[in-house]
PDB file of C-alpha atoms in Angstrom:
ATOM      1  CA  MET A  25     -23.287  15.336   1.899  1.00  0.00           C
ATOM      2  CA  PRO A  26     -20.102  13.308   1.241  1.00  0.00           C
ATOM      3  CA  GLU A  27     -19.113  11.533   4.446  1.00  0.00           C
ATOM      4  CA  GLY A  28     -17.137   8.359   5.023  1.00  0.00           C
ATOM      5  CA  ASP A  29     -19.775   6.050   3.586  1.00  0.00           C
ATOM      6  CA  THR A  30     -20.123   8.192   0.449  1.00  0.00           C
ATOM      7  CA  VAL A  31     -16.365   8.203  -0.152  1.00  0.00           C
ATOM      8  CA  PHE A  32     -16.204   4.435   0.441  1.00  0.00           C
ATOM      9  CA  ARG A  33     -18.860   3.820  -2.212  1.00  0.00           C
ATOM     10  CA  THR A  34     -17.106   6.218  -4.578  1.00  0.00           C
ATOM     11  CA  ALA A  35     -13.820   4.334  -4.177  1.00  0.00           C
ATOM     12  CA  ARG A  36     -15.593   1.046  -4.824  1.00  0.00           C
ATOM     13  CA  ARG A  37     -17.241   2.481  -7.955  1.00  0.00           C
ATOM     14  CA  LEU A  38     -13.879   3.657  -9.296  1.00  0.00           C
ATOM     15  CA  GLU A  39     -12.365   0.283  -8.497  1.00  0.00           C
ATOM     16  CA  ASP A  40     -15.047  -1.527 -10.488  1.00  0.00           C
ATOM     17  CA  ALA A  41     -14.644   0.868 -13.417  1.00  0.00           C
ATOM     18  CA  LEU A  42     -10.876   1.388 -13.633  1.00  0.00           C
ATOM     19  CA  VAL A  43      -8.724  -1.096 -11.732  1.00  0.00           C
ATOM     20  CA  GLY A  44      -6.642  -3.372 -13.950  1.00  0.00           C
ATOM     21  CA  SER A  45      -6.929  -1.128 -16.991  1.00  0.00           C
ATOM     22  CA  GLU A  46      -4.388   1.170 -18.642  1.00  0.00           C
ATOM     23  CA  VAL A  47      -4.919   4.900 -18.378  1.00  0.00           C
ATOM     24  CA  THR A  48      -5.567   6.406 -21.810  1.00  0.00           C
ATOM     25  CA  ARG A  49      -6.533   9.885 -20.629  1.00  0.00           C
ATOM     26  CA  PHE A  50      -5.257  11.749 -17.586  1.00  0.00           C
ATOM     27  CA  ASP A  51      -6.193  15.375 -17.105  1.00  0.00           C
ATOM     28  CA  LEU A  52      -5.972  17.317 -13.837  1.00  0.00           C
ATOM     29  CA  ARG A  53      -7.436  20.799 -14.096  1.00  0.00           C
ATOM     30  CA  VAL A  54      -5.823  22.358 -11.047  1.00  0.00           C
ATOM     31  CA  PRO A  55      -2.662  24.509 -11.170  1.00  0.00           C
ATOM     32  CA  GLN A  56      -0.619  22.486  -8.686  1.00  0.00           C
ATOM     33  CA  ALA A  57      -0.973  19.226 -10.655  1.00  0.00           C
ATOM     34  CA  ALA A  58      -1.838  20.307 -14.190  1.00  0.00           C
ATOM     35  CA  THR A  59       1.417  18.987 -15.683  1.00  0.00           C
ATOM     36  CA  VAL A  60       1.198  15.497 -14.149  1.00  0.00           C
ATOM     37  CA  ASP A  61       0.568  12.790 -16.739  1.00  0.00           C
ATOM     38  CA  LEU A  62      -0.008   9.148 -15.787  1.00  0.00           C
ATOM     39  CA  THR A  63      -1.156   8.073 -19.243  1.00  0.00           C
ATOM     40  CA  GLY A  64       0.020   4.566 -20.116  1.00  0.00           C
ATOM     41  CA  GLN A  65       0.175   3.360 -16.532  1.00  0.00           C
ATOM     42  CA  SER A  66      -2.175   0.791 -15.000  1.00  0.00           C
ATOM     43  CA  VAL A  67      -4.756   1.534 -12.331  1.00  0.00           C
ATOM     44  CA  VAL A  68      -3.676  -0.570  -9.359  1.00  0.00           C
ATOM     45  CA  SER A  69      -6.360   0.060  -6.744  1.00  0.00           C
ATOM     46  CA  SER A  70      -8.941   2.479  -5.417  1.00  0.00           C
ATOM     47  CA  GLY A  71      -9.569   3.029  -1.727  1.00  0.00           C
ATOM     48  CA  SER A  72     -10.661   5.484   0.917  1.00  0.00           C
ATOM     49  CA  ARG A  73      -9.590   6.621   4.357  1.00  0.00           C
ATOM     50  CA  GLY A  74     -12.262   8.609   6.111  1.00  0.00           C
ATOM     51  CA  LYS A  75     -13.241  11.332   3.655  1.00  0.00           C
ATOM     52  CA  HIS A  76     -10.090  10.974   1.539  1.00  0.00           C
ATOM     53  CA  LEU A  77     -10.106   9.069  -1.759  1.00  0.00           C
ATOM     54  CA  LEU A  78      -6.931   7.353  -2.988  1.00  0.00           C
ATOM     55  CA  LEU A  79      -6.701   6.193  -6.607  1.00  0.00           C
ATOM     56  CA  ARG A  80      -3.403   4.348  -7.127  1.00  0.00           C
ATOM     57  CA  ILE A  81      -2.003   4.412 -10.654  1.00  0.00           C
ATOM     58  CA  GLY A  82       1.362   2.818 -11.338  1.00  0.00           C
ATOM     59  CA  ASP A  83       3.627   3.943  -8.502  1.00  0.00           C
ATOM     60  CA  SER A  84       1.616   7.122  -7.854  1.00  0.00           C
ATOM     61  CA  THR A  85      -1.496   7.973  -5.873  1.00  0.00           C
ATOM     62  CA  LEU A  86      -4.105  10.473  -7.000  1.00  0.00           C
ATOM     63  CA  HIS A  87      -5.520  11.884  -3.776  1.00  0.00           C
ATOM     64  CA  SER A  88      -8.770  13.831  -3.705  1.00  0.00           C
ATOM     65  CA  HIS A  89     -11.193  15.147  -1.086  1.00  0.00           C
ATOM     66  CA  LEU A  90     -14.886  15.627  -1.883  1.00  0.00           C
ATOM     67  CA  ARG A  91     -15.529  18.232   0.852  1.00  0.00           C
ATOM     68  CA  MET A  92     -19.133  19.522   0.634  1.00  0.00           C
ATOM     69  CA  ASP A  93     -20.004  19.239  -3.050  1.00  0.00           C
ATOM     70  CA  GLY A  94     -17.406  17.059  -4.756  1.00  0.00           C
ATOM     71  CA  ALA A  95     -18.109  13.831  -6.620  1.00  0.00           C
ATOM     72  CA  TRP A  96     -16.564  11.293  -8.986  1.00  0.00           C
ATOM     73  CA  LEU A  97     -18.838  10.134 -11.796  1.00  0.00           C
ATOM     74  CA  VAL A  98     -18.184   7.282 -14.214  1.00  0.00           C
ATOM     75  CA  TYR A  99     -19.043   7.456 -17.922  1.00  0.00           C
ATOM     76  CA  ARG A 100     -18.473   5.437 -21.044  1.00  0.00           C
ATOM     77  CA  PRO A 101     -15.933   7.034 -23.396  1.00  0.00           C
ATOM     78  CA  GLY A 102     -17.740   9.631 -25.486  1.00  0.00           C
ATOM     79  CA  GLU A 103     -20.831   9.657 -23.265  1.00  0.00           C
ATOM     80  CA  LYS A 104     -22.256  13.124 -22.630  1.00  0.00           C
ATOM     81  CA  TRP A 105     -21.478  14.477 -19.178  1.00  0.00           C
ATOM     82  CA  ARG A 106     -24.376  15.308 -16.886  1.00  0.00           C
ATOM     83  CA  HIS A 107     -22.635  18.405 -15.514  1.00  0.00           C
ATOM     84  CA  PRO A 108     -20.978  21.522 -16.979  1.00  0.00           C
ATOM     85  CA  ALA A 109     -17.338  21.183 -18.033  1.00  0.00           C
ATOM     86  CA  PHE A 110     -16.209  24.112 -15.866  1.00  0.00           C
ATOM     87  CA  LYS A 111     -16.892  22.007 -12.765  1.00  0.00           C
ATOM     88  CA  VAL A 112     -14.473  19.283 -13.858  1.00  0.00           C
ATOM     89  CA  ARG A 113     -11.219  19.080 -11.895  1.00  0.00           C
ATOM     90  CA  ALA A 114      -9.952  15.633 -12.915  1.00  0.00           C
ATOM     91  CA  ILE A 115     -10.384  13.041 -15.652  1.00  0.00           C
ATOM     92  CA  VAL A 116      -9.009   9.504 -15.530  1.00  0.00           C
ATOM     93  CA  GLY A 117      -9.963   7.520 -18.594  1.00  0.00           C
ATOM     94  CA  THR A 118      -9.384   3.999 -19.881  1.00  0.00           C
ATOM     95  CA  ALA A 119     -10.549   2.265 -23.050  1.00  0.00           C
ATOM     96  CA  GLN A 120     -13.726   1.134 -21.250  1.00  0.00           C
ATOM     97  CA  ARG A 121     -14.599   3.867 -18.738  1.00  0.00           C
ATOM     98  CA  GLU A 122     -13.955   7.510 -17.917  1.00  0.00           C
ATOM     99  CA  ALA A 123     -13.973   8.769 -14.315  1.00  0.00           C
ATOM    100  CA  VAL A 124     -14.690  12.490 -13.984  1.00  0.00           C
ATOM    101  CA  GLY A 125     -14.090  14.386 -10.737  1.00  0.00           C
ATOM    102  CA  ILE A 126     -16.257  17.467 -10.278  1.00  0.00           C
ATOM    103  CA  ASP A 127     -16.033  20.233  -7.660  1.00  0.00           C
ATOM    104  CA  LEU A 128     -13.074  18.568  -5.967  1.00  0.00           C
ATOM    105  CA  VAL A 129     -11.366  20.870  -3.462  1.00  0.00           C
ATOM    106  CA  GLU A 130      -8.157  18.934  -2.844  1.00  0.00           C
ATOM    107  CA  ILE A 131      -6.246  17.164  -5.628  1.00  0.00           C
ATOM    108  CA  GLU A 132      -2.686  15.935  -5.286  1.00  0.00           C
ATOM    109  CA  VAL A 133      -0.466  13.313  -6.878  1.00  0.00           C
ATOM    110  CA  VAL A 134       2.232  11.759  -4.703  1.00  0.00           C
ATOM    111  CA  PRO A 135       4.348   8.615  -4.844  1.00  0.00           C
ATOM    112  CA  THR A 136       2.247   5.845  -3.302  1.00  0.00           C
ATOM    113  CA  ARG A 137       4.989   5.240  -0.760  1.00  0.00           C
ATOM    114  CA  ASP A 138       4.352   8.763   0.562  1.00  0.00           C
ATOM    115  CA  GLU A 139       0.580   8.436   1.118  1.00  0.00           C
ATOM    116  CA  GLU A 140       1.021   8.664   4.877  1.00  0.00           C
ATOM    117  CA  GLN A 141       2.090  12.284   4.462  1.00  0.00           C
ATOM    118  CA  LEU A 142      -1.489  13.000   3.378  1.00  0.00           C
ATOM    119  CA  ILE A 143      -3.521  10.694   5.621  1.00  0.00           C
ATOM    120  CA  GLY A 144      -1.202   9.689   8.444  1.00  0.00           C
ATOM    121  CA  HIS A 145      -2.826  12.188  10.816  1.00  0.00           C
ATOM    122  CA  LEU A 146      -6.250  10.558  10.513  1.00  0.00           C
ATOM    123  CA  GLY A 147      -7.784   8.473  13.251  1.00  0.00           C
ATOM    124  CA  PRO A 148      -9.147   4.943  12.785  1.00  0.00           C
ATOM    125  CA  ASP A 149     -11.662   4.476   9.979  1.00  0.00           C
ATOM    126  CA  PRO A 150     -14.710   2.272  10.803  1.00  0.00           C
ATOM    127  CA  LEU A 151     -14.893   1.194   7.135  1.00  0.00           C
ATOM    128  CA  ALA A 152     -11.224   0.223   6.855  1.00  0.00           C
ATOM    129  CA  PRO A 153      -9.881  -3.327   7.250  1.00  0.00           C
ATOM    130  CA  ASP A 154      -7.574  -2.115  10.033  1.00  0.00           C
ATOM    131  CA  TRP A 155     -10.358  -0.535  12.108  1.00  0.00           C
ATOM    132  CA  ASP A 156      -9.227  -0.195  15.724  1.00  0.00           C
ATOM    133  CA  ALA A 157     -12.196   0.491  18.010  1.00  0.00           C
ATOM    134  CA  ALA A 158     -10.095   0.742  21.157  1.00  0.00           C
ATOM    135  CA  GLU A 159      -7.845   3.390  19.602  1.00  0.00           C
ATOM    136  CA  ALA A 160     -10.859   5.370  18.387  1.00  0.00           C
ATOM    137  CA  VAL A 161     -12.376   5.325  21.873  1.00  0.00           C
ATOM    138  CA  ARG A 162      -9.022   6.326  23.399  1.00  0.00           C
ATOM    139  CA  ARG A 163      -8.631   9.305  21.058  1.00  0.00           C
ATOM    140  CA  LEU A 164     -12.211  10.495  21.457  1.00  0.00           C
ATOM    141  CA  SER A 165     -12.160  10.112  25.250  1.00  0.00           C
ATOM    142  CA  ALA A 166      -8.995  12.199  25.501  1.00  0.00           C
ATOM    143  CA  ASP A 167     -10.628  15.169  23.749  1.00  0.00           C
ATOM    144  CA  ARG A 168     -11.799  17.807  26.240  1.00  0.00           C
ATOM    145  CA  ARG A 169     -13.976  19.800  23.831  1.00  0.00           C
ATOM    146  CA  SER A 170     -17.718  19.456  23.229  1.00  0.00           C
ATOM    147  CA  ILE A 171     -18.693  16.057  21.872  1.00  0.00           C
ATOM    148  CA  HIS A 172     -19.950  17.486  18.568  1.00  0.00           C
ATOM    149  CA  VAL A 173     -16.590  19.126  17.880  1.00  0.00           C
ATOM    150  CA  ALA A 174     -14.620  16.073  19.020  1.00  0.00           C
ATOM    151  CA  LEU A 175     -16.645  13.676  16.880  1.00  0.00           C
ATOM    152  CA  LEU A 176     -16.033  15.798  13.780  1.00  0.00           C
ATOM    153  CA  ASP A 177     -12.269  15.907  14.345  1.00  0.00           C
ATOM    154  CA  GLN A 178     -10.921  13.418  11.819  1.00  0.00           C
ATOM    155  CA  ARG A 179      -7.852  12.891  13.997  1.00  0.00           C
ATOM    156  CA  ASN A 180     -10.109  11.100  16.488  1.00  0.00           C
ATOM    157  CA  VAL A 181     -12.206   9.029  14.106  1.00  0.00           C
ATOM    158  CA  ALA A 182     -12.053   9.271  10.313  1.00  0.00           C
ATOM    159  CA  GLY A 183     -15.310   9.384   8.375  1.00  0.00           C
ATOM    160  CA  PHE A 184     -17.981  10.946  10.586  1.00  0.00           C
ATOM    161  CA  GLY A 185     -19.222  14.303   9.304  1.00  0.00           C
ATOM    162  CA  ASN A 186     -21.822  16.780  10.472  1.00  0.00           C
ATOM    163  CA  GLU A 187     -24.844  14.664   9.587  1.00  0.00           C
ATOM    164  CA  TYR A 188     -23.470  11.657  11.437  1.00  0.00           C
ATOM    165  CA  ALA A 189     -22.565  13.777  14.464  1.00  0.00           C
ATOM    166  CA  ALA A 190     -26.081  15.215  14.736  1.00  0.00           C
ATOM    167  CA  GLU A 191     -27.829  11.898  14.252  1.00  0.00           C
ATOM    168  CA  LEU A 192     -25.593   9.778  16.474  1.00  0.00           C
ATOM    169  CA  LEU A 193     -25.869  12.270  19.324  1.00  0.00           C
ATOM    170  CA  PHE A 194     -29.647  12.249  19.012  1.00  0.00           C
ATOM    171  CA  LEU A 195     -29.752   8.460  19.081  1.00  0.00           C
ATOM    172  CA  ARG A 196     -27.580   8.448  22.204  1.00  0.00           C
ATOM    173  CA  GLY A 197     -29.628  11.240  23.843  1.00  0.00           C
ATOM    174  CA  VAL A 198     -26.615  13.533  24.153  1.00  0.00           C
ATOM    175  CA  LEU A 199     -26.594  17.319  23.682  1.00  0.00           C
ATOM    176  CA  PRO A 200     -24.005  18.520  21.123  1.00  0.00           C
ATOM    177  CA  THR A 201     -22.507  20.873  23.724  1.00  0.00           C
ATOM    178  CA  THR A 202     -21.826  18.117  26.270  1.00  0.00           C
ATOM    179  CA  PRO A 203     -18.131  17.943  27.229  1.00  0.00           C
ATOM    180  CA  THR A 204     -16.685  14.801  25.683  1.00  0.00           C
ATOM    181  CA  PRO A 205     -15.348  13.377  28.992  1.00  0.00           C
ATOM    182  CA  GLU A 206     -18.977  13.185  30.200  1.00  0.00           C
ATOM    183  CA  VAL A 207     -20.015  10.997  27.258  1.00  0.00           C
ATOM    184  CA  ASP A 208     -19.866   7.203  27.000  1.00  0.00           C
ATOM    185  CA  ALA A 209     -17.373   7.262  24.148  1.00  0.00           C
ATOM    186  CA  ALA A 210     -17.345   3.475  23.696  1.00  0.00           C
ATOM    187  CA  ALA A 211     -21.124   3.295  23.262  1.00  0.00           C
ATOM    188  CA  LEU A 212     -21.136   6.273  20.887  1.00  0.00           C
ATOM    189  CA  ILE A 213     -18.361   4.773  18.745  1.00  0.00           C
ATOM    190  CA  GLU A 214     -20.071   1.384  18.681  1.00  0.00           C
ATOM    191  CA  LEU A 215     -23.307   2.965  17.472  1.00  0.00           C
ATOM    192  CA  GLY A 216     -21.436   5.015  14.880  1.00  0.00           C
ATOM    193  CA  VAL A 217     -19.676   1.935  13.507  1.00  0.00           C
ATOM    194  CA  ARG A 218     -22.910  -0.033  13.183  1.00  0.00           C
ATOM    195  CA  THR A 219     -24.644   2.909  11.515  1.00  0.00           C
ATOM    196  CA  ILE A 220     -21.970   3.842   8.982  1.00  0.00           C
ATOM    197  CA  ARG A 221     -21.406   0.194   8.039  1.00  0.00           C
ATOM    198  CA  ALA A 222     -25.123  -0.267   7.451  1.00  0.00           C
ATOM    199  CA  ASN A 223     -25.251   2.895   5.320  1.00  0.00           C
ATOM    200  CA  ARG A 224     -22.123   1.873   3.392  1.00  0.00           C
ATOM    201  CA  ASP A 225     -24.136  -0.481   1.193  1.00  0.00           C
ATOM    202  CA  ARG A 226     -27.319   1.557   0.934  1.00  0.00           C
ATOM    203  CA  ARG A 227     -28.166   3.790  -1.973  1.00  0.00           C
ATOM    204  CA  HIS A 228     -29.571   6.421   0.384  1.00  0.00           C
ATOM    205  CA  ARG A 229     -28.194   7.088   3.861  1.00  0.00           C
ATOM    206  CA  THR A 230     -30.723   6.648   6.665  1.00  0.00           C
ATOM    207  CA  PHE A 231     -30.638   6.908  10.456  1.00  0.00           C
ATOM    208  CA  THR A 232     -34.313   6.218  11.082  1.00  0.00           C
ATOM    209  CA  GLY A 233     -34.405   3.000   9.099  1.00  0.00           C
ATOM    210  CA  VAL A 234     -36.804   4.593   6.601  1.00  0.00           C
ATOM    211  CA  ASP A 235     -35.445   4.846   3.060  1.00  0.00           C
ATOM    212  CA  ARG A 236     -37.815   7.474   1.706  1.00  0.00           C
ATOM    213  CA  PRO A 237     -37.048  11.096   0.758  1.00  0.00           C
ATOM    214  CA  GLY A 238     -37.144  13.400   3.771  1.00  0.00           C
ATOM    215  CA  GLN A 239     -37.583  10.608   6.317  1.00  0.00           C
ATOM    216  CA  GLY A 240     -34.046   9.358   6.851  1.00  0.00           C
ATOM    217  CA  THR A 241     -32.940  11.728   9.640  1.00  0.00           C
ATOM    218  CA  TRP A 242     -34.119  12.414  13.176  1.00  0.00           C
ATOM    219  CA  VAL A 243     -32.798  15.953  13.624  1.00  0.00           C
ATOM    220  CA  TYR A 244     -30.316  16.872  10.884  1.00  0.00           C
ATOM    221  CA  GLY A 245     -31.760  19.577   8.621  1.00  0.00           C
ATOM    222  CA  ARG A 246     -35.048  19.588  10.573  1.00  0.00           C
ATOM    223  CA  ALA A 247     -34.781  22.822  12.589  1.00  0.00           C
ATOM    224  CA  GLY A 248     -38.220  24.152  13.568  1.00  0.00           C
ATOM    225  CA  ARG A 249     -39.930  20.869  12.759  1.00  0.00           C
ATOM    226  CA  PRO A 250     -41.374  18.483  15.375  1.00  0.00           C
ATOM    227  CA  CYS A 251     -39.185  15.736  16.780  1.00  0.00           C
ATOM    228  CA  ARG A 252     -40.181  12.370  15.346  1.00  0.00           C
ATOM    229  CA  ARG A 253     -40.158  10.916  18.874  1.00  0.00           C
ATOM    230  CA  CYS A 254     -41.623  13.537  21.218  1.00  0.00           C
ATOM    231  CA  GLY A 255     -43.011  16.299  19.010  1.00  0.00           C
ATOM    232  CA  THR A 256     -40.831  19.075  20.459  1.00  0.00           C
ATOM    233  CA  LEU A 257     -39.489  21.486  17.857  1.00  0.00           C
ATOM    234  CA  ILE A 258     -35.933  20.683  16.723  1.00  0.00           C
ATOM    235  CA  ARG A 259     -33.409  23.397  17.490  1.00  0.00           C
ATOM    236  CA  ARG A 260     -30.475  24.668  15.486  1.00  0.00           C
ATOM    237  CA  GLY A 261     -27.162  26.201  16.568  1.00  0.00           C
ATOM    238  CA  GLU A 262     -23.490  26.405  15.672  1.00  0.00           C
ATOM    239  CA  LEU A 263     -20.404  24.808  17.193  1.00  0.00           C
ATOM    240  CA  GLY A 264     -16.798  24.616  16.126  1.00  0.00           C
ATOM    241  CA  ALA A 265     -13.207  24.276  17.252  1.00  0.00           C
ATOM    242  CA  ASP A 266     -12.933  28.029  16.596  1.00  0.00           C
ATOM    243  CA  PRO A 267     -15.117  30.709  14.939  1.00  0.00           C
ATOM    244  CA  THR A 268     -13.722  29.894  11.489  1.00  0.00           C
ATOM    245  CA  ARG A 269     -14.727  26.231  11.696  1.00  0.00           C
ATOM    246  CA  GLU A 270     -18.221  26.383  13.125  1.00  0.00           C
ATOM    247  CA  ARG A 271     -20.728  23.837  11.866  1.00  0.00           C
ATOM    248  CA  VAL A 272     -24.502  23.827  12.129  1.00  0.00           C
ATOM    249  CA  THR A 273     -25.894  21.614  14.891  1.00  0.00           C
ATOM    250  CA  PHE A 274     -29.372  20.187  15.338  1.00  0.00           C
ATOM    251  CA  TRP A 275     -30.896  18.656  18.450  1.00  0.00           C
ATOM    252  CA  CYS A 276     -34.102  17.916  20.322  1.00  0.00           C
ATOM    253  CA  PRO A 277     -34.175  19.726  23.705  1.00  0.00           C
ATOM    254  CA  VAL A 278     -36.268  16.953  25.265  1.00  0.00           C
ATOM    255  CA  CYS A 279     -34.729  13.785  23.825  1.00  0.00           C
ATOM    256  CA  GLN A 280     -31.174  15.113  24.268  1.00  0.00           C
ATOM    257  CA  ARG A 281     -30.386  16.302  27.799  1.00  0.00           C
TER     258      ARG A 281
END
């Protein structure tokens, strides 16, 4: 699932492949941006803020959001794609590499000076150079909702998604339904920062420290299976800011009280 660490690695991959080169192919296959053409301009930088990816070309920024299934893949010019063409939403090519965005939900091109209109609402990002732990703790602590909902709100902290929320709450022994004011927000944020920074440079995300298929999570995706610590069956539920934004939650009823 694309979360902050996934988007960070994607931005770094695009930076290695494209930055400093001239765009020779620019194709956005979404109605709102289909006529935009940045061919002939140089790729200036590639970065991320939470789950948002920002590819800066000339004086413009190509903004995209991976949501649940999106990805950017890098190919050599002429190399056969490993996915069907109907999934492609964006192509940014240079003489050396071709970046292909598939299943992207949000695609926009704005003047780089206007980036804040797209990401200015986001909270501090633990993977950003300007990470502000105190501000993240302040925002999270001020949220009166359940801790699972508050942790997923990108206005509090940018980058933590559903998998991180489930795993961090397990590691802190906190039920997802716990009101946020009852949680040690500073300790939770500190754990989240250490975890996402460790996963940033790993090929496969892990919360258990085990980098083997099916062994990287404590509770996420493990409903009905025994807790790795106590053996109690993991439970599954749903929480959200409102009924239209409910997300699946996982927890151990013994380890999280």
